[in-house]
């Protein structure tokens, strides 16, 4: 069974922290990864070569690798910052990532194109996951040869206004209807019911991040609710 098939119906957990956050330390992130694996995560999505290498040492589940800048710029809606160049792709491949996640939107990349990123990943015999924000972007990435499409950037680009505080089920449903490759739901998933709905709409797998691995955001949700 191939890697993509092993992820069908699984919950993948995104274990990431910015350098300014306490959990960014290697030992803290490794503990987080071990914890979610103990809970049954079917895959991990991690940022940076360091965490890809550490994840590969502790598990055989598929590892999705990406890169991000140390500080997200204020104009993040207009620019590409998830695995933005061939150099970043190569770092993740050398680290051992099974799947390379990259920005598959129509925004300009760093000295390369989405097609070139997909080709490099394919040449290195890895799986390409295009993070997109619209149906058209998903269709385009399929045409360019992407292996999987994820709704990661829905609501986070100038082309996709934020529709709600929850997952973009509408985008998921439209992508499932318009592409033949696996579609992943990621973004603003906070409950098991939302995971069930994603699978009922045809999601291949689901990626959950903040609701599991970002304690400051989880805490803020409870504190903000109390203060209302």
PDB file of C-alpha atoms in Angstrom:
ATOM      1  CA  UNK A   1       0.000   0.000   0.000  1.00  0.00           C
ATOM      2  CA  UNK A   2       1.354   3.427  -0.956  1.00  0.00           C
ATOM      3  CA  UNK A   3       1.700   6.405   1.358  1.00  0.00           C
ATOM      4  CA  UNK A   4      -1.347   8.214  -0.029  1.00  0.00           C
ATOM      5  CA  UNK A   5      -3.507   5.119   0.468  1.00  0.00           C
ATOM      6  CA  UNK A   6      -2.332   4.681   4.063  1.00  0.00           C
ATOM      7  CA  UNK A   7      -3.645   8.174   4.862  1.00  0.00           C
ATOM      8  CA  UNK A   8      -7.182   7.502   3.661  1.00  0.00           C
ATOM      9  CA  UNK A   9      -9.651   8.111   6.480  1.00  0.00           C
ATOM     10  CA  UNK A  10      -6.897   9.161   8.883  1.00  0.00           C
ATOM     11  CA  UNK A  11      -6.422  12.174  11.119  1.00  0.00           C
ATOM     12  CA  UNK A  12      -3.052  13.866  10.587  1.00  0.00           C
ATOM     13  CA  UNK A  13      -1.802  16.181  13.304  1.00  0.00           C
ATOM     14  CA  UNK A  14       0.102  19.361  12.536  1.00  0.00           C
ATOM     15  CA  UNK A  15       2.834  19.783  15.159  1.00  0.00           C
ATOM     16  CA  UNK A  16       4.238  23.262  14.659  1.00  0.00           C
ATOM     17  CA  UNK A  17       5.304  26.231  16.744  1.00  0.00           C
ATOM     18  CA  UNK A  18       6.835  29.557  15.831  1.00  0.00           C
ATOM     19  CA  UNK A  19      10.370  30.322  17.127  1.00  0.00           C
ATOM     20  CA  UNK A  20       8.898  32.833  19.581  1.00  0.00           C
ATOM     21  CA  UNK A  21       6.744  30.140  21.242  1.00  0.00           C
ATOM     22  CA  UNK A  22       7.843  27.848  24.129  1.00  0.00           C
ATOM     23  CA  UNK A  23       7.023  24.645  22.242  1.00  0.00           C
ATOM     24  CA  UNK A  24       9.410  25.472  19.397  1.00  0.00           C
ATOM     25  CA  UNK A  25      12.336  23.834  21.208  1.00  0.00           C
ATOM     26  CA  UNK A  26      13.325  20.529  19.605  1.00  0.00           C
ATOM     27  CA  UNK A  27      12.673  18.454  22.736  1.00  0.00           C
ATOM     28  CA  UNK A  28       9.289  20.112  23.291  1.00  0.00           C
ATOM     29  CA  UNK A  29       8.174  19.526  19.713  1.00  0.00           C
ATOM     30  CA  UNK A  30       9.417  15.931  19.837  1.00  0.00           C
ATOM     31  CA  UNK A  31       7.342  15.359  22.984  1.00  0.00           C
ATOM     32  CA  UNK A  32       4.319  16.840  21.230  1.00  0.00           C
ATOM     33  CA  UNK A  33       4.821  14.541  18.247  1.00  0.00           C
ATOM     34  CA  UNK A  34       5.150  11.471  20.488  1.00  0.00           C
ATOM     35  CA  UNK A  35       1.996  12.473  22.362  1.00  0.00           C
ATOM     36  CA  UNK A  36      -0.195  12.768  19.284  1.00  0.00           C
ATOM     37  CA  UNK A  37       1.201   9.519  17.897  1.00  0.00           C
ATOM     38  CA  UNK A  38       0.232   7.843  21.161  1.00  0.00           C
ATOM     39  CA  UNK A  39      -3.248   9.250  20.596  1.00  0.00           C
ATOM     40  CA  UNK A  40      -3.508   7.598  17.183  1.00  0.00           C
ATOM     41  CA  UNK A  41      -2.401  10.250  14.680  1.00  0.00           C
ATOM     42  CA  UNK A  42      -2.160   8.668  11.241  1.00  0.00           C
ATOM     43  CA  UNK A  43       0.471  11.135  10.067  1.00  0.00           C
ATOM     44  CA  UNK A  44       2.370  14.249  11.109  1.00  0.00           C
ATOM     45  CA  UNK A  45       2.673  17.630   9.425  1.00  0.00           C
ATOM     46  CA  UNK A  46       5.785  19.441  10.634  1.00  0.00           C
ATOM     47  CA  UNK A  47       7.707  22.595   9.752  1.00  0.00           C
ATOM     48  CA  UNK A  48      11.422  22.643   9.023  1.00  0.00           C
ATOM     49  CA  UNK A  49      14.137  20.079   8.395  1.00  0.00           C
ATOM     50  CA  UNK A  50      14.871  19.676  12.117  1.00  0.00           C
ATOM     51  CA  UNK A  51      11.400  18.432  12.959  1.00  0.00           C
ATOM     52  CA  UNK A  52      11.168  16.280   9.824  1.00  0.00           C
ATOM     53  CA  UNK A  53      14.385  14.499  10.831  1.00  0.00           C
ATOM     54  CA  UNK A  54      13.192  14.031  14.417  1.00  0.00           C
ATOM     55  CA  UNK A  55       9.774  12.792  13.295  1.00  0.00           C
ATOM     56  CA  UNK A  56      11.316  10.212  10.954  1.00  0.00           C
ATOM     57  CA  UNK A  57      13.377   8.853  13.845  1.00  0.00           C
ATOM     58  CA  UNK A  58      10.349   8.126  16.011  1.00  0.00           C
ATOM     59  CA  UNK A  59       7.662   6.786  13.679  1.00  0.00           C
ATOM     60  CA  UNK A  60       6.817   5.084  10.407  1.00  0.00           C
ATOM     61  CA  UNK A  61       3.629   7.074   9.769  1.00  0.00           C
ATOM     62  CA  UNK A  62       3.805   9.467   6.795  1.00  0.00           C
ATOM     63  CA  UNK A  63       5.570  12.773   7.491  1.00  0.00           C
ATOM     64  CA  UNK A  64       4.406  15.896   5.693  1.00  0.00           C
ATOM     65  CA  UNK A  65       7.152  18.506   5.645  1.00  0.00           C
ATOM     66  CA  UNK A  66       6.980  22.221   4.915  1.00  0.00           C
ATOM     67  CA  UNK A  67       8.968  25.336   5.660  1.00  0.00           C
ATOM     68  CA  UNK A  68       7.877  28.662   7.115  1.00  0.00           C
ATOM     69  CA  UNK A  69       9.736  31.889   7.910  1.00  0.00           C
ATOM     70  CA  UNK A  70      10.747  32.573  11.512  1.00  0.00           C
ATOM     71  CA  UNK A  71       8.318  35.495  11.560  1.00  0.00           C
ATOM     72  CA  UNK A  72       5.164  35.581   9.451  1.00  0.00           C
ATOM     73  CA  UNK A  73       5.244  38.940   7.603  1.00  0.00           C
ATOM     74  CA  UNK A  74       2.392  41.421   8.013  1.00  0.00           C
ATOM     75  CA  UNK A  75       1.423  41.103   4.339  1.00  0.00           C
ATOM     76  CA  UNK A  76       0.992  37.329   4.658  1.00  0.00           C
ATOM     77  CA  UNK A  77      -2.220  37.322   2.632  1.00  0.00           C
ATOM     78  CA  UNK A  78      -0.399  38.592  -0.433  1.00  0.00           C
ATOM     79  CA  UNK A  79       2.805  36.533  -0.357  1.00  0.00           C
ATOM     80  CA  UNK A  80       3.938  32.916  -0.504  1.00  0.00           C
ATOM     81  CA  UNK A  81       5.563  31.752   2.731  1.00  0.00           C
ATOM     82  CA  UNK A  82       4.892  27.989   2.875  1.00  0.00           C
ATOM     83  CA  UNK A  83       7.786  26.179   1.144  1.00  0.00           C
ATOM     84  CA  UNK A  84       8.225  29.112  -1.250  1.00  0.00           C
ATOM     85  CA  UNK A  85      11.198  27.941  -3.348  1.00  0.00           C
ATOM     86  CA  UNK A  86      13.083  24.971  -4.789  1.00  0.00           C
ATOM     87  CA  UNK A  87      15.767  25.497  -2.146  1.00  0.00           C
ATOM     88  CA  UNK A  88      13.193  24.907   0.594  1.00  0.00           C
ATOM     89  CA  UNK A  89      11.818  21.860  -1.209  1.00  0.00           C
ATOM     90  CA  UNK A  90      15.323  20.404  -1.395  1.00  0.00           C
ATOM     91  CA  UNK A  91      15.886  20.935   2.338  1.00  0.00           C
ATOM     92  CA  UNK A  92      12.752  18.929   3.127  1.00  0.00           C
ATOM     93  CA  UNK A  93      13.649  16.163   0.688  1.00  0.00           C
ATOM     94  CA  UNK A  94      17.129  15.825   2.202  1.00  0.00           C
ATOM     95  CA  UNK A  95      15.559  15.699   5.678  1.00  0.00           C
ATOM     96  CA  UNK A  96      13.450  12.722   4.604  1.00  0.00           C
ATOM     97  CA  UNK A  97       9.908  14.106   4.306  1.00  0.00           C
ATOM     98  CA  UNK A  98       7.541  11.635   2.648  1.00  0.00           C
ATOM     99  CA  UNK A  99       5.197  14.384   1.468  1.00  0.00           C
ATOM    100  CA  UNK A 100       6.231  17.944   0.619  1.00  0.00           C
ATOM    101  CA  UNK A 101       3.569  20.589   1.316  1.00  0.00           C
ATOM    102  CA  UNK A 102       3.907  23.847  -0.586  1.00  0.00           C
ATOM    103  CA  UNK A 103       1.908  26.932  -1.500  1.00  0.00           C
ATOM    104  CA  UNK A 104      -0.088  26.033  -4.597  1.00  0.00           C
ATOM    105  CA  UNK A 105      -1.865  29.375  -4.963  1.00  0.00           C
ATOM    106  CA  UNK A 106      -1.550  31.719  -7.929  1.00  0.00           C
ATOM    107  CA  UNK A 107       0.688  34.113  -6.003  1.00  0.00           C
ATOM    108  CA  UNK A 108       4.318  34.523  -7.175  1.00  0.00           C
ATOM    109  CA  UNK A 109       6.880  32.139  -5.685  1.00  0.00           C
ATOM    110  CA  UNK A 110      10.587  32.749  -5.038  1.00  0.00           C
ATOM    111  CA  UNK A 111      12.394  32.392  -8.384  1.00  0.00           C
ATOM    112  CA  UNK A 112      10.314  29.407  -9.436  1.00  0.00           C
ATOM    113  CA  UNK A 113       6.826  28.296 -10.390  1.00  0.00           C
ATOM    114  CA  UNK A 114       4.377  25.840  -8.864  1.00  0.00           C
ATOM    115  CA  UNK A 115       4.999  23.558 -11.833  1.00  0.00           C
ATOM    116  CA  UNK A 116       8.753  23.525 -11.137  1.00  0.00           C
ATOM    117  CA  UNK A 117       8.149  22.696  -7.473  1.00  0.00           C
ATOM    118  CA  UNK A 118       5.891  19.772  -8.384  1.00  0.00           C
ATOM    119  CA  UNK A 119       8.402  18.501 -10.956  1.00  0.00           C
ATOM    120  CA  UNK A 120      11.264  18.576  -8.444  1.00  0.00           C
ATOM    121  CA  UNK A 121       9.221  16.653  -5.884  1.00  0.00           C
ATOM    122  CA  UNK A 122       8.251  14.075  -8.501  1.00  0.00           C
ATOM    123  CA  UNK A 123      11.863  13.639  -9.690  1.00  0.00           C
ATOM    124  CA  UNK A 124      12.874  12.926  -6.092  1.00  0.00           C
ATOM    125  CA  UNK A 125      10.081  10.345  -5.831  1.00  0.00           C
ATOM    126  CA  UNK A 126       8.243  12.143  -3.056  1.00  0.00           C
ATOM    127  CA  UNK A 127       4.573  13.101  -2.830  1.00  0.00           C
ATOM    128  CA  UNK A 128       3.465  16.659  -3.525  1.00  0.00           C
ATOM    129  CA  UNK A 129       0.725  18.295  -1.456  1.00  0.00           C
ATOM    130  CA  UNK A 130      -0.503  21.623  -2.807  1.00  0.00           C
ATOM    131  CA  UNK A 131      -1.905  23.989  -0.171  1.00  0.00           C
ATOM    132  CA  UNK A 132      -4.553  26.045  -1.947  1.00  0.00           C
ATOM    133  CA  UNK A 133      -7.297  28.578  -1.204  1.00  0.00           C
ATOM    134  CA  UNK A 134      -9.705  28.306  -4.152  1.00  0.00           C
ATOM    135  CA  UNK A 135     -11.209  25.679  -6.440  1.00  0.00           C
ATOM    136  CA  UNK A 136      -9.394  27.122  -9.477  1.00  0.00           C
ATOM    137  CA  UNK A 137      -6.051  26.792  -7.693  1.00  0.00           C
ATOM    138  CA  UNK A 138      -6.817  23.175  -6.865  1.00  0.00           C
ATOM    139  CA  UNK A 139      -7.793  22.360 -10.441  1.00  0.00           C
ATOM    140  CA  UNK A 140      -4.645  24.049 -11.717  1.00  0.00           C
ATOM    141  CA  UNK A 141      -2.394  22.115  -9.317  1.00  0.00           C
ATOM    142  CA  UNK A 142      -3.954  18.844 -10.437  1.00  0.00           C
ATOM    143  CA  UNK A 143      -3.225  19.766 -14.061  1.00  0.00           C
ATOM    144  CA  UNK A 144       0.387  20.538 -13.114  1.00  0.00           C
ATOM    145  CA  UNK A 145       0.789  17.087 -11.597  1.00  0.00           C
ATOM    146  CA  UNK A 146       0.226  17.530  -7.850  1.00  0.00           C
ATOM    147  CA  UNK A 147      -0.511  14.299  -5.982  1.00  0.00           C
ATOM    148  CA  UNK A 148      -2.765  15.783  -3.288  1.00  0.00           C
ATOM    149  CA  UNK A 149      -4.584  19.061  -2.592  1.00  0.00           C
ATOM    150  CA  UNK A 150      -5.188  20.594   0.824  1.00  0.00           C
ATOM    151  CA  UNK A 151      -7.542  23.409   1.823  1.00  0.00           C
ATOM    152  CA  UNK A 152      -4.853  24.793   4.171  1.00  0.00           C
ATOM    153  CA  UNK A 153      -4.927  28.338   2.802  1.00  0.00           C
ATOM    154  CA  UNK A 154      -8.703  28.781   2.508  1.00  0.00           C
ATOM    155  CA  UNK A 155      -9.496  32.138   4.083  1.00  0.00           C
ATOM    156  CA  UNK A 156      -5.844  33.118   4.266  1.00  0.00           C
ATOM    157  CA  UNK A 157      -5.217  34.715   0.860  1.00  0.00           C
ATOM    158  CA  UNK A 158      -6.530  37.772  -0.930  1.00  0.00           C
ATOM    159  CA  UNK A 159      -8.426  35.393  -3.224  1.00  0.00           C
ATOM    160  CA  UNK A 160     -10.360  33.610  -0.478  1.00  0.00           C
ATOM    161  CA  UNK A 161     -12.172  35.703   2.134  1.00  0.00           C
ATOM    162  CA  UNK A 162     -12.628  34.062   5.526  1.00  0.00           C
ATOM    163  CA  UNK A 163     -16.205  32.736   5.493  1.00  0.00           C
ATOM    164  CA  UNK A 164     -16.462  31.539   9.090  1.00  0.00           C
ATOM    165  CA  UNK A 165     -14.470  30.493  12.146  1.00  0.00           C
ATOM    166  CA  UNK A 166     -14.862  26.879  11.085  1.00  0.00           C
ATOM    167  CA  UNK A 167     -13.580  24.675   8.248  1.00  0.00           C
ATOM    168  CA  UNK A 168     -14.306  25.593   4.642  1.00  0.00           C
ATOM    169  CA  UNK A 169     -16.581  22.673   3.870  1.00  0.00           C
ATOM    170  CA  UNK A 170     -17.873  24.427   0.755  1.00  0.00           C
ATOM    171  CA  UNK A 171     -14.378  24.490  -0.751  1.00  0.00           C
ATOM    172  CA  UNK A 172     -13.838  20.844   0.196  1.00  0.00           C
ATOM    173  CA  UNK A 173     -17.077  19.802  -1.469  1.00  0.00           C
ATOM    174  CA  UNK A 174     -16.309  21.727  -4.665  1.00  0.00           C
ATOM    175  CA  UNK A 175     -12.785  20.353  -4.879  1.00  0.00           C
ATOM    176  CA  UNK A 176     -14.011  16.784  -4.453  1.00  0.00           C
ATOM    177  CA  UNK A 177     -16.391  17.367  -7.373  1.00  0.00           C
ATOM    178  CA  UNK A 178     -13.797  18.997  -9.622  1.00  0.00           C
ATOM    179  CA  UNK A 179     -10.569  17.033  -9.150  1.00  0.00           C
ATOM    180  CA  UNK A 180      -9.681  13.351  -9.192  1.00  0.00           C
ATOM    181  CA  UNK A 181      -6.712  13.445  -6.825  1.00  0.00           C
ATOM    182  CA  UNK A 182      -7.142  13.167  -3.016  1.00  0.00           C
ATOM    183  CA  UNK A 183      -8.422  16.267  -1.239  1.00  0.00           C
ATOM    184  CA  UNK A 184      -7.349  17.017   2.332  1.00  0.00           C
ATOM    185  CA  UNK A 185      -9.336  19.213   4.703  1.00  0.00           C
ATOM    186  CA  UNK A 186      -7.167  21.461   6.847  1.00  0.00           C
ATOM    187  CA  UNK A 187      -7.925  24.694   8.657  1.00  0.00           C
ATOM    188  CA  UNK A 188     -10.025  25.719  11.681  1.00  0.00           C
ATOM    189  CA  UNK A 189     -11.123  22.207  12.673  1.00  0.00           C
ATOM    190  CA  UNK A 190     -12.121  22.178  16.343  1.00  0.00           C
ATOM    191  CA  UNK A 191     -14.389  19.183  16.908  1.00  0.00           C
ATOM    192  CA  UNK A 192     -14.776  15.459  16.077  1.00  0.00           C
ATOM    193  CA  UNK A 193     -18.118  16.264  14.425  1.00  0.00           C
ATOM    194  CA  UNK A 194     -16.300  18.454  11.904  1.00  0.00           C
ATOM    195  CA  UNK A 195     -13.929  15.578  11.134  1.00  0.00           C
ATOM    196  CA  UNK A 196     -16.914  13.284  10.530  1.00  0.00           C
ATOM    197  CA  UNK A 197     -18.488  15.859   8.223  1.00  0.00           C
ATOM    198  CA  UNK A 198     -15.243  16.210   6.261  1.00  0.00           C
ATOM    199  CA  UNK A 199     -15.130  12.478   5.575  1.00  0.00           C
ATOM    200  CA  UNK A 200     -18.821  12.417   4.650  1.00  0.00           C
ATOM    201  CA  UNK A 201     -18.094  15.109   2.028  1.00  0.00           C
ATOM    202  CA  UNK A 202     -15.282  13.086   0.498  1.00  0.00           C
ATOM    203  CA  UNK A 203     -12.115  14.226   2.253  1.00  0.00           C
ATOM    204  CA  UNK A 204      -9.287  11.741   1.837  1.00  0.00           C
ATOM    205  CA  UNK A 205      -7.863  12.667   5.235  1.00  0.00           C
ATOM    206  CA  UNK A 206      -8.006  15.531   7.710  1.00  0.00           C
ATOM    207  CA  UNK A 207      -5.221  17.662   9.175  1.00  0.00           C
ATOM    208  CA  UNK A 208      -5.774  19.154  12.640  1.00  0.00           C
ATOM    209  CA  UNK A 209      -3.368  21.643  14.173  1.00  0.00           C
ATOM    210  CA  UNK A 210      -4.369  24.365  16.623  1.00  0.00           C
ATOM    211  CA  UNK A 211      -7.145  22.373  18.322  1.00  0.00           C
ATOM    212  CA  UNK A 212      -4.561  19.807  19.453  1.00  0.00           C
ATOM    213  CA  UNK A 213      -1.078  21.320  19.438  1.00  0.00           C
ATOM    214  CA  UNK A 214      -1.394  25.053  20.118  1.00  0.00           C
ATOM    215  CA  UNK A 215      -2.158  25.338  23.862  1.00  0.00           C
ATOM    216  CA  UNK A 216      -2.068  29.128  23.841  1.00  0.00           C
ATOM    217  CA  UNK A 217      -4.869  29.231  21.263  1.00  0.00           C
ATOM    218  CA  UNK A 218      -6.871  26.513  23.004  1.00  0.00           C
ATOM    219  CA  UNK A 219      -6.593  28.425  26.277  1.00  0.00           C
ATOM    220  CA  UNK A 220      -7.550  31.682  24.610  1.00  0.00           C
ATOM    221  CA  UNK A 221     -10.770  30.139  23.293  1.00  0.00           C
ATOM    222  CA  UNK A 222     -11.833  29.171  26.817  1.00  0.00           C
ATOM    223  CA  UNK A 223     -10.749  32.460  28.384  1.00  0.00           C
ATOM    224  CA  UNK A 224     -12.449  34.543  25.702  1.00  0.00           C
ATOM    225  CA  UNK A 225     -15.659  32.556  26.125  1.00  0.00           C
ATOM    226  CA  UNK A 226     -15.632  33.184  29.861  1.00  0.00           C
ATOM    227  CA  UNK A 227     -15.136  36.904  29.393  1.00  0.00           C
ATOM    228  CA  UNK A 228     -18.104  37.370  27.045  1.00  0.00           C
TER     229      UNK A 228
END
